[in-house]
Short mmCIF file of C-alpha atoms in Angstrom, two decimals:
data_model
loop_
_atom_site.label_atom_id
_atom_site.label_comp_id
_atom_site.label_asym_id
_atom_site.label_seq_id
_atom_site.Cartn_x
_atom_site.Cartn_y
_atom_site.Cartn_z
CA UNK N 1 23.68 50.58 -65.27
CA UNK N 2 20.62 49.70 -63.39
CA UNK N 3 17.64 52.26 -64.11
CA UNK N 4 16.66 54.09 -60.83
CA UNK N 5 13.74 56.53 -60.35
CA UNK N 6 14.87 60.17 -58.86
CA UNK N 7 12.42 62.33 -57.19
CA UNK N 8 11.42 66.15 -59.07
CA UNK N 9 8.74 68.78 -58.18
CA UNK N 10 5.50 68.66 -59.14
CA UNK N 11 3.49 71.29 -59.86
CA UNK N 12 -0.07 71.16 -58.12
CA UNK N 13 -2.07 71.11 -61.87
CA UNK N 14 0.57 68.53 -63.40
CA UNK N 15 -0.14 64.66 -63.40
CA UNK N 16 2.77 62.50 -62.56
CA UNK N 17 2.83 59.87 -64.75
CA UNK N 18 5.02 56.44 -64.34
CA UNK N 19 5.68 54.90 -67.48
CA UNK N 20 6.94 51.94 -66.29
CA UNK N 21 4.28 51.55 -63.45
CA UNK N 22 1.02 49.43 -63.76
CA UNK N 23 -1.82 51.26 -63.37
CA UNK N 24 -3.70 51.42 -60.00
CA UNK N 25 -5.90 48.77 -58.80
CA UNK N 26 -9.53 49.50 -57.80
CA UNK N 27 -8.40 48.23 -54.19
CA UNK N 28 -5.64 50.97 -54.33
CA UNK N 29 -7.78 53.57 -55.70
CA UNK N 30 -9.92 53.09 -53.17
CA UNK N 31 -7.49 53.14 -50.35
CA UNK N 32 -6.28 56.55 -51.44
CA UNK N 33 -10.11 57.74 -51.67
CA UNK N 34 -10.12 56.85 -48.09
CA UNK N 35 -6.87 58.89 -47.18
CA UNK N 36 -7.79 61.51 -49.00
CA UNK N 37 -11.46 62.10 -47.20
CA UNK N 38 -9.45 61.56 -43.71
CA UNK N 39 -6.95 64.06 -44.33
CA UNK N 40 -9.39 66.56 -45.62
CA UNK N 41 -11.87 66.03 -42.58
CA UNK N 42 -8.88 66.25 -40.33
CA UNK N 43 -9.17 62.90 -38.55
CA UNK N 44 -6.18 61.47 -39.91
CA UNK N 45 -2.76 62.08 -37.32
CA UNK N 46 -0.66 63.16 -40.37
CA UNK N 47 -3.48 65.98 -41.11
CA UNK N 48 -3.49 67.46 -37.57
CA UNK N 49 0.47 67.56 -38.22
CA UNK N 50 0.22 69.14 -41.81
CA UNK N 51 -2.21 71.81 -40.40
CA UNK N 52 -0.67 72.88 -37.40
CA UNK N 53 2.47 73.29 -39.59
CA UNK N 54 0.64 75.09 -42.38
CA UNK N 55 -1.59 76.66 -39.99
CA UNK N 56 -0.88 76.98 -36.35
CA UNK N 57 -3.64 77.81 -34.21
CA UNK N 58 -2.77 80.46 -31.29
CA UNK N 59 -1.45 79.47 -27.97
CA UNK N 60 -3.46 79.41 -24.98
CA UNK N 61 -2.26 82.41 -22.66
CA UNK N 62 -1.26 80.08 -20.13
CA UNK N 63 0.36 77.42 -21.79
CA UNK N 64 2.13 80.41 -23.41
CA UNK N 65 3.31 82.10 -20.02
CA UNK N 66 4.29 78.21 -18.62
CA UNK N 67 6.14 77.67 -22.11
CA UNK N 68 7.83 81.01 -21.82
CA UNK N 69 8.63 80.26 -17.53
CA UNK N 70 10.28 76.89 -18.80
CA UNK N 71 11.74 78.12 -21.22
CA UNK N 72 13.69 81.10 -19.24
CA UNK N 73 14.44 78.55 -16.66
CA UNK N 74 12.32 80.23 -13.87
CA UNK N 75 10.59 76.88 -13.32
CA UNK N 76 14.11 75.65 -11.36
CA UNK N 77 13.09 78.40 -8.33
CA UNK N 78 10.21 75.62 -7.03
CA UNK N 79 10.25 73.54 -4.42
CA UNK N 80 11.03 70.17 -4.87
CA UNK N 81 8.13 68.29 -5.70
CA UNK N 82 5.63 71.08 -6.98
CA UNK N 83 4.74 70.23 -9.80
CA UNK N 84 5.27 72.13 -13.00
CA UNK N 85 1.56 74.33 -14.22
CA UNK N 86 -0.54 71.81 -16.11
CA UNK N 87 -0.71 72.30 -19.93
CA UNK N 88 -4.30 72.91 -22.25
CA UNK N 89 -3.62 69.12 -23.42
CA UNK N 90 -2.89 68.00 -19.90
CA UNK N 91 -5.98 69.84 -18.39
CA UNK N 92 -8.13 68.30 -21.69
CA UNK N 93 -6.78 64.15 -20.73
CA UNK N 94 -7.40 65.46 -17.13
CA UNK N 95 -11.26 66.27 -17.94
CA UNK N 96 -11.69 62.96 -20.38
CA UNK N 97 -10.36 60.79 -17.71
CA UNK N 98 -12.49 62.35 -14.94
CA UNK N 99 -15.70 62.23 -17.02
CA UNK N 100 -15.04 58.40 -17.90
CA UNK N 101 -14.66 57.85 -14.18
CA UNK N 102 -17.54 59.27 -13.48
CA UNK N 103 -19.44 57.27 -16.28
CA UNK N 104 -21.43 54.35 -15.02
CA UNK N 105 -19.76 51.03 -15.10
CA UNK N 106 -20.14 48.67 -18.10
CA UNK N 107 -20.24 51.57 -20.55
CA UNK N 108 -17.43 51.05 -23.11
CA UNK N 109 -14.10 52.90 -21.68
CA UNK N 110 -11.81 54.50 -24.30
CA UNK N 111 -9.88 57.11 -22.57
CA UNK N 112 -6.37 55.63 -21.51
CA UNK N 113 -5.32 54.66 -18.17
CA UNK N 114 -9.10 54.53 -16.97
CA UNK N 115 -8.53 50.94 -16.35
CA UNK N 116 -5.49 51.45 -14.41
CA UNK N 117 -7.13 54.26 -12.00
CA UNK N 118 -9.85 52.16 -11.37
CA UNK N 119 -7.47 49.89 -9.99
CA UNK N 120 -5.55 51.89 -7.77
CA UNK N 121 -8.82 53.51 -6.39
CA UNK N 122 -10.02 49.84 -6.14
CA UNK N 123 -7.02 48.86 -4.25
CA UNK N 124 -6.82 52.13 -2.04
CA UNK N 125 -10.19 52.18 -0.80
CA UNK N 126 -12.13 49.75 -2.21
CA UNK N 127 -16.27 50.20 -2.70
CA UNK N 128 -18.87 48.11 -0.72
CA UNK N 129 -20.23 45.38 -2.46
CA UNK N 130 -23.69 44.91 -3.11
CA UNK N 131 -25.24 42.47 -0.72
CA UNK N 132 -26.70 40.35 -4.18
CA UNK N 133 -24.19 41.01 -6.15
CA UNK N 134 -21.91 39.90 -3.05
CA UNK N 135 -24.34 36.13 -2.80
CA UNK N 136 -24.19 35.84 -6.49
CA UNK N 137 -20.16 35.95 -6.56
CA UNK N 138 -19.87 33.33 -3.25
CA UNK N 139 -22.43 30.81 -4.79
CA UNK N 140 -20.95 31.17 -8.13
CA UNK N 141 -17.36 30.54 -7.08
CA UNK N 142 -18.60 27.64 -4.41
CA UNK N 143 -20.59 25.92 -7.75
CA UNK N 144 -17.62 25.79 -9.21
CA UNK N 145 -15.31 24.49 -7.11
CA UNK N 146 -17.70 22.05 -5.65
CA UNK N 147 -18.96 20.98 -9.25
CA UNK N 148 -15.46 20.36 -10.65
CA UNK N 149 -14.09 18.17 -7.73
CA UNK N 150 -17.13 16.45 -8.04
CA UNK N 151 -17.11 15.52 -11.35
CA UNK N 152 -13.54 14.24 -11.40
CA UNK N 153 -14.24 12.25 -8.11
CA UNK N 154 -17.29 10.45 -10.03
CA UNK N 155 -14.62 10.10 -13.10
CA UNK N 156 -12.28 8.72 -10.74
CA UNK N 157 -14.59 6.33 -8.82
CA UNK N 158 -16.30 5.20 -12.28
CA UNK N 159 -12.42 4.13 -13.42
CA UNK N 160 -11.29 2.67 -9.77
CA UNK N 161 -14.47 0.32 -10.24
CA UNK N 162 -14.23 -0.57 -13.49
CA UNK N 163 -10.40 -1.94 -13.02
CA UNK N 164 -11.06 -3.35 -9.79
CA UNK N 165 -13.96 -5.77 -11.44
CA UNK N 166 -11.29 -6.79 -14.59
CA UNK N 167 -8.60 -7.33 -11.64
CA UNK N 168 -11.09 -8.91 -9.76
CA UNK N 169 -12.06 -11.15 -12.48
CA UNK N 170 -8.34 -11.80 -14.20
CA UNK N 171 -7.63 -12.87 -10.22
CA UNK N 172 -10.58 -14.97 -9.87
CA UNK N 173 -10.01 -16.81 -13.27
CA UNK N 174 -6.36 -17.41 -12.28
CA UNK N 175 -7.14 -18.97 -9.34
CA UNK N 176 -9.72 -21.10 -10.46
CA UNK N 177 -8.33 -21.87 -14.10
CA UNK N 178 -6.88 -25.65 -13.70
CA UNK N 179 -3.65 -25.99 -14.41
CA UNK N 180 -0.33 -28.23 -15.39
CA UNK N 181 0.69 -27.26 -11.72
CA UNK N 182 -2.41 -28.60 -9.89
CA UNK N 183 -2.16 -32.09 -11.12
CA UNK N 184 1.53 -31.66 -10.08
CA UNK N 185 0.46 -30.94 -6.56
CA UNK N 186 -1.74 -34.03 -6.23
CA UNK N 187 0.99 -35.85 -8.35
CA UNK N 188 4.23 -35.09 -6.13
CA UNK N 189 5.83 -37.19 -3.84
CA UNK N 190 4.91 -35.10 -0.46
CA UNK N 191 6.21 -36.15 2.88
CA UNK N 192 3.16 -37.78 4.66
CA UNK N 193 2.42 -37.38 8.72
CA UNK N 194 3.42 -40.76 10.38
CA UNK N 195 4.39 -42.23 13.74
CA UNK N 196 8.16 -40.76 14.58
CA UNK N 197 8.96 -44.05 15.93
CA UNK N 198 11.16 -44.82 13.06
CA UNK N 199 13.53 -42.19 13.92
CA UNK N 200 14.84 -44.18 17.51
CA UNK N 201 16.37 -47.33 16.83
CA UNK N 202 16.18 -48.34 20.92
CA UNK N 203 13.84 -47.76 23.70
CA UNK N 204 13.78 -44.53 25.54
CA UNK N 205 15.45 -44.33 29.03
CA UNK N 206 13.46 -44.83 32.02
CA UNK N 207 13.46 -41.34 33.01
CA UNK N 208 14.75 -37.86 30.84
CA UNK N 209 15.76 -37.36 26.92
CA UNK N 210 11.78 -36.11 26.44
CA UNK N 211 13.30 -32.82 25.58
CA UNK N 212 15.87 -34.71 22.94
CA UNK N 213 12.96 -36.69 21.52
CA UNK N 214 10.97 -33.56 20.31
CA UNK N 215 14.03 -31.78 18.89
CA UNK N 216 14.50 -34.99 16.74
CA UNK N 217 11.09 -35.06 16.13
CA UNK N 218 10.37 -31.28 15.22
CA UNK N 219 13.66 -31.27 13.41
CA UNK N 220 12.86 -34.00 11.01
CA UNK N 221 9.71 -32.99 10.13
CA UNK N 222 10.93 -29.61 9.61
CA UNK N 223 13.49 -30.58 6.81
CA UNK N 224 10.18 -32.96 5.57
CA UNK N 225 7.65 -29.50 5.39
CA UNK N 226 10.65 -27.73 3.04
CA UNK N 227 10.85 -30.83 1.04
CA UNK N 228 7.12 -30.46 0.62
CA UNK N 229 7.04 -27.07 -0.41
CA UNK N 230 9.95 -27.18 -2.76
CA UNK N 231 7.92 -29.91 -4.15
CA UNK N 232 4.49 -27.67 -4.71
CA UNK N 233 6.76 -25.13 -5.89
CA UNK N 234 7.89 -27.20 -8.60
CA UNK N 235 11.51 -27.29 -7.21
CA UNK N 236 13.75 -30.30 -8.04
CA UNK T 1 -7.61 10.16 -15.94
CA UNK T 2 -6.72 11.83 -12.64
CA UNK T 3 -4.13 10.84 -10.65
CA UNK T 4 -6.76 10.09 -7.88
CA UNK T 5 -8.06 7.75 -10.16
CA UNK T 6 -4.49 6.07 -10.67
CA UNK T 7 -4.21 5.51 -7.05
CA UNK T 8 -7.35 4.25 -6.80
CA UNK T 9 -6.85 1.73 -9.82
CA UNK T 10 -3.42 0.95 -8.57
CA UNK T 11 -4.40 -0.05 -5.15
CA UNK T 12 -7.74 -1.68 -6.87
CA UNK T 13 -5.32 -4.02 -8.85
CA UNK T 14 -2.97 -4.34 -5.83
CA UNK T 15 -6.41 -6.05 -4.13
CA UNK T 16 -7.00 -8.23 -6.49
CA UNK T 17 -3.36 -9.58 -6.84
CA UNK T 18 -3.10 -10.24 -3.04
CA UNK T 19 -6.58 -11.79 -3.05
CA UNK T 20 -5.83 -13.88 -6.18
CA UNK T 21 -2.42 -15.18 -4.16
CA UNK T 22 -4.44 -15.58 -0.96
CA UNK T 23 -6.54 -17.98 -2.55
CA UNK T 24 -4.07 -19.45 -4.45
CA UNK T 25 -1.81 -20.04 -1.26
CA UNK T 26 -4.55 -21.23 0.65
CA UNK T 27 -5.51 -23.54 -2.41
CA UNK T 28 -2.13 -24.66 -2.14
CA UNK T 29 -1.91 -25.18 1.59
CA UNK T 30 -6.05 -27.19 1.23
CA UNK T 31 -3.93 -29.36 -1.40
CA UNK T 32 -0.90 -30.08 0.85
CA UNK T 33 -3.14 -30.50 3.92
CA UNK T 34 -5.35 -32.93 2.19
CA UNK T 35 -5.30 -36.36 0.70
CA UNK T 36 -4.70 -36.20 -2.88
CA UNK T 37 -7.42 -37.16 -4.94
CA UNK T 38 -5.54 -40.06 -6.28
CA UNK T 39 -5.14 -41.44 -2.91
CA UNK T 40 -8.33 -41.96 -0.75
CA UNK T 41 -7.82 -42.60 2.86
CA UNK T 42 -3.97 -41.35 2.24
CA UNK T 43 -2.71 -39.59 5.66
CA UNK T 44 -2.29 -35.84 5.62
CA UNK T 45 1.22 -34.28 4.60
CA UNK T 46 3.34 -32.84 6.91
CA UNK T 47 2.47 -29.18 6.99
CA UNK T 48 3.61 -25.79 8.89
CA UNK T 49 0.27 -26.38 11.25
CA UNK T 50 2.43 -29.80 12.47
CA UNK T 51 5.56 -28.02 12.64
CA UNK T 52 3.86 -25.03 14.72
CA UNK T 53 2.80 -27.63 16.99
CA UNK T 54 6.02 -29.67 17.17
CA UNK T 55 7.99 -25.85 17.84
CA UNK T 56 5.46 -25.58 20.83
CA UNK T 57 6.71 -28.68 22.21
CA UNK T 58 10.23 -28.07 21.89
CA UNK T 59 9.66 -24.63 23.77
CA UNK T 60 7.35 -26.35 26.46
CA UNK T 61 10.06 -29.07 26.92
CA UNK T 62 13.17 -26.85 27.28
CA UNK T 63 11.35 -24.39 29.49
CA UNK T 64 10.52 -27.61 31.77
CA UNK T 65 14.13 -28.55 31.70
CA UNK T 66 14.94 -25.16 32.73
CA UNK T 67 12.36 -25.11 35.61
CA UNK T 68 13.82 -28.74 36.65
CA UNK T 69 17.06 -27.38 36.71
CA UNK T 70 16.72 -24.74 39.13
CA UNK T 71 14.44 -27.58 41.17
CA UNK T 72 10.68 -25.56 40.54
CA UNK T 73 8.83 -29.10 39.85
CA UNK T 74 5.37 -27.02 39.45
CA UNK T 75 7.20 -24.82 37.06
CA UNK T 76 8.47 -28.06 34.85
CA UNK T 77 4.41 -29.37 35.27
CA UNK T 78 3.01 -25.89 34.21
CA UNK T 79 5.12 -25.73 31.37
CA UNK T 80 4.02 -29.19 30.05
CA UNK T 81 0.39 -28.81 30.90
CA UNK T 82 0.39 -25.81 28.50
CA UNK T 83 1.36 -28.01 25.79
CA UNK T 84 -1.37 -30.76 26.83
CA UNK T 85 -4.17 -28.36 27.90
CA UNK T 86 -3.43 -26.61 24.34
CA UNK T 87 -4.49 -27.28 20.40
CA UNK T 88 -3.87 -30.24 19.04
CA UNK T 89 -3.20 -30.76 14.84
CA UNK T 90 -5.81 -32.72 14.14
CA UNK T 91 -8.50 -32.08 17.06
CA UNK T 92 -9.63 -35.18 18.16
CA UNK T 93 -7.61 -37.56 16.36
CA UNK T 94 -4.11 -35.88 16.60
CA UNK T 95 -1.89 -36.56 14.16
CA UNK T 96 0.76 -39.44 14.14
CA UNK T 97 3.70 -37.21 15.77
CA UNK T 98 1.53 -35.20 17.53
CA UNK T 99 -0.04 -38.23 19.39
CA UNK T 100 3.24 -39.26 20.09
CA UNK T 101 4.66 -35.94 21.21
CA UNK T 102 1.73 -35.60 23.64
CA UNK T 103 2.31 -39.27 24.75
CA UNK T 104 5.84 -38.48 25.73
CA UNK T 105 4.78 -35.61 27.59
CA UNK T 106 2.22 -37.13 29.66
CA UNK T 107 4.92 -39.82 30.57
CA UNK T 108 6.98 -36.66 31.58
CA UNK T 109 4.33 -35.17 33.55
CA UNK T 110 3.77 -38.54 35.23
CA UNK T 111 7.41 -38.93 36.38
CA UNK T 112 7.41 -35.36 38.10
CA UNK T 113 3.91 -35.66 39.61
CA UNK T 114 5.01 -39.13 41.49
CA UNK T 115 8.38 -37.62 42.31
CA UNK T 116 5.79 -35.40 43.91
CA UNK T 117 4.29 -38.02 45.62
CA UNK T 118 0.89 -37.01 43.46
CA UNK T 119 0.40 -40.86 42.07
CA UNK T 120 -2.57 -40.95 41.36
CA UNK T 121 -2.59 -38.04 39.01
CA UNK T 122 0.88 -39.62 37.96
CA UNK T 123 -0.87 -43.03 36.86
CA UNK T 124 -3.71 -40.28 34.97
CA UNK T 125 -1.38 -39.00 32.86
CA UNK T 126 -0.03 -42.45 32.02
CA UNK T 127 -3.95 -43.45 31.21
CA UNK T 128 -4.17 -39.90 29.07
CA UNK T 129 -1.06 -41.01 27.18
CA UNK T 130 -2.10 -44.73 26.67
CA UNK T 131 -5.19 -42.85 24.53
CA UNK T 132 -2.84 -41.33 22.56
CA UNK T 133 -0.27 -43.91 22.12
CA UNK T 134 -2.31 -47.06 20.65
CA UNK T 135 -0.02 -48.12 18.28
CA UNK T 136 3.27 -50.58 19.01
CA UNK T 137 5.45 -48.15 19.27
CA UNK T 138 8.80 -47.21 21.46
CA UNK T 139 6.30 -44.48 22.83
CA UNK T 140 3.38 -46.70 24.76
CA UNK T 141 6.55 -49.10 26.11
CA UNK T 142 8.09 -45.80 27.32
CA UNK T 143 4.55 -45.00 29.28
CA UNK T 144 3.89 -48.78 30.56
CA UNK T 145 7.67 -48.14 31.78
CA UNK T 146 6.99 -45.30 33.40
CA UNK T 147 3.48 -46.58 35.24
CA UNK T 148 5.97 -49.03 36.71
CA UNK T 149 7.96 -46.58 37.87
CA UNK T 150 5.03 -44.29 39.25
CA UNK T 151 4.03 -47.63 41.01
CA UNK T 152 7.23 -48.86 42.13
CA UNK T 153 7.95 -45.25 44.08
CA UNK T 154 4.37 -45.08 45.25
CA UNK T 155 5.31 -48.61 46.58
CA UNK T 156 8.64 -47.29 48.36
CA UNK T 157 6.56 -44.72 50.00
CA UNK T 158 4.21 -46.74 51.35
CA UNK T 159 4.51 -49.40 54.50
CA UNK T 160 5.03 -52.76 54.45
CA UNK T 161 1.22 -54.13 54.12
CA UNK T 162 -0.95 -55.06 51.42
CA UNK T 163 -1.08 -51.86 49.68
CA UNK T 164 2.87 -51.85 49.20
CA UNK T 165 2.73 -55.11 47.41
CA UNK T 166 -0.05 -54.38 45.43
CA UNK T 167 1.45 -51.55 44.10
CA UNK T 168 4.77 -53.51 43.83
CA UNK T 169 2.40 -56.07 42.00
CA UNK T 170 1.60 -53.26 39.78
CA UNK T 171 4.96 -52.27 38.82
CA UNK T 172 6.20 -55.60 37.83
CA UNK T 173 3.34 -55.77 35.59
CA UNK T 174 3.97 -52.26 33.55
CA UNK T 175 7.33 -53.28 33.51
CA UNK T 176 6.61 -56.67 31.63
CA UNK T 177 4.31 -55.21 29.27
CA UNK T 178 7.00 -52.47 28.83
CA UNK T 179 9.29 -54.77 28.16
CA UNK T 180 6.71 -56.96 25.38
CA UNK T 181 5.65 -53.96 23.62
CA UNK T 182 9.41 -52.66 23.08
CA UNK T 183 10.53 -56.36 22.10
CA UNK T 184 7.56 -56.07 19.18
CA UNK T 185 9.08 -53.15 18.17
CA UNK T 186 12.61 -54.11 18.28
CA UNK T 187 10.99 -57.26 16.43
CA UNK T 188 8.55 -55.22 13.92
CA UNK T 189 12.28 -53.47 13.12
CA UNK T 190 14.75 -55.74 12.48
CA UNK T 191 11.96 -57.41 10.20
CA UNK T 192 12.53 -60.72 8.57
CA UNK T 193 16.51 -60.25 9.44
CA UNK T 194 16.53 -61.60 12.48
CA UNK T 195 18.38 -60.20 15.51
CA UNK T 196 21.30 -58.20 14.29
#
């Protein structure tokens, strides 16, 4: 049967001892040092608990008479939307939050929602801006977007540049680079101008067929300028 | 790298490539426009500058025949002096066809300008197509044919007298050399065959 620890009382003067435990480590000794010093001073949550259990300070008078109205159900008689008497720990946040409102800006805010009703007072009527504070802002927020847009456009020109010059160049050296189809250019058999004459076997009549003549004409040279270009293209 | 910068590069490159096949292509056309190197003094090859000329004449040609048709004879002449008046492959020294082309048409023009009674600029567009057409060819018989025909109507139009026959005179004559230079080229031909 597995061995299992049970809980028993111990007396105040006794000294619990665990056999089977290891002792503490200075790291753990020291942690309950700690605990122990916040629980005496009262600063620890599970103190305030342990006090007000052992004991309980007296209730305010009014948070006793708005306990005692809630509690007999007299608080069901108000109107709807009056709110119910505030309580000694309502009235206490109430006075922290109102002093750190009142505080100056940029000192370090700890009470809760002080952030959040600077917000909503912000956004419900909103404070004038101090006219440097107000030119500061602008030519901080111009700066930036005019520095940023800037920089990029130089990036961007800087790049465009640089590949235009290698295009630039591979382009230039393939057009100049000699190649296997040059010579085949000046090597191909190209169709030559030349008198038309040897496309009319007999004279022309006296008068008309001009018309005819340059349709032959245009028409045979036409099938001779495809032949050529097939031919620089390197079509057989 | 922004995507400003891609656009950029991308059209830089785009630049290039159509510059690179500009030069190329007009590489290409210098080589088929020119003699090739292996052949000095070799004539140019027929290129799409000839053709664009050649398509100019068929236009100016059927939009004469059209004007003919419908009997506007300063129509059919404006049509054909567009073509003469105009560029010429070759500038100064046209090329073969287009020499011959413009030949043809002055002969044209010379045929509607006597039927027009206008003979004398008839027999200067015969003279303006003699320039053109030096060689022995079907196309300076076809304009000594036609001066004989410019002369022979100028002749019918004119009274019996001295002037009719030496116009007459004159036809006779551009009909005999019409008739030489066609029998040289009949000749030139047939070659050493003999008549076939």
């Amino acid at each position: 049967m597995k061995r299992e620890h049970k809980l028993r009382l111990v007396r105040p003067d006794e000294r619990a001892t665990f056999e089977d435990e290891p002792p503490p480590s200075p790291e753990e000794l020291a942690e309950a040092e700690a605990l122990r010093a916040s629980l005496e001073k009262g600063e620890h949550p599970l103190a305030v608990v342990l006090r007000s259990a052992s004991a309980p300070l007296s209730l305010d008078d009014a948070l006793n008479d708005a306990l005692i109205e809630r509690a007999l159900g007299k608080s069901e008689a108000r109107a709807e939307g009056e709110d119910e008497p505030p309580t000694a720990s309502e009235r206490a946040g109430a006075a922290r939050l109102r002093d750190a409102l009142d505080a100056p800006r940029g000192e370090e805010r700890k009470v809760p929602l002080v952030e959040l009703a600077e917000a909503l007072v912000a956004a419900h009527q909103p404070r004038s801006i101090e006219p440097l504070r107000n030119e500061a802002l602008i030519a901080r927020a111009l700066g930036r977007t005019s520095a940023q847009p800037r920089k990029g456009r130089v990036l961007s020109v800087v790049t465009a540049a640089v590949v235009m010059a290698t295009a630039a160049a591979a382009g230039f050296v393939l057009t100049l680079r000699p190649s296997a189809e040059s010579t085949a250019f000046e090597a191909a058999e190209l169709q030559r101008s030349r008198s038309a004459g040897e496309l009319f076997d007999t004279p022309f009549p006296r008068v008309g067929g001009a018309s005819a003549r340059v349709d032959r004409i245009a028409s045979a040279r036409a099938t001779e300028l495809r032949q050529n270009r097939f031919a620089l293209w390197g079509v057989r | 790298m922004t995507r400003r910068s891609v656009k950029m590069g991308i059209v830089a490159i785009a630049l290039a490539v159509m510059g690179a096949l500009g030069a190329s292509c007009a590489r290409s056309d210098r080589a088929a426009t020119q003699p090739a190197a292996n052949e000095p003094g070799a004539a140019p090859v027929v290129d799409s500058v000839l053709l664009a000329f050649l398509s100019k004449a068929r236009a100016a040609h059927h939009k004469a025949d059209l004007a003919e048709a419908s009997g506007d004879v300063a129509g059919a002449i404006a049509a054909l002096e567009s073509l003469t008046n105009g560029a010429r492959p070759g500038g100064a020294t046209p090329l073969p066809e287009a020499s011959e082309v413009l030949s043809d048409t002055y002969a044209r023009l010379a045929d509607l300008r006597s039927a027009k009674s206008e003979f004398d600029a008839a027999l200067g567009d015969v003279d303006a197509g003699l320039l053109l057409a030096k060689e022995t060819t079907y196309f300076r018989g076809h304009l000594f044919e036609v001066r004989g025909l410019v002369e022979e109507r100028r002749a019918k139009s004119m009274p019996e007298g001295e002037g009719r026959e030496r116009a007459r005179k004159a036809a006779m004559d551009a009909f005999d050399e019409a008739v030489r230079i066609q029998d040289q080229v009949i000749s030139s031909a047939l070659g050493d065959a003999g008549p076939r």
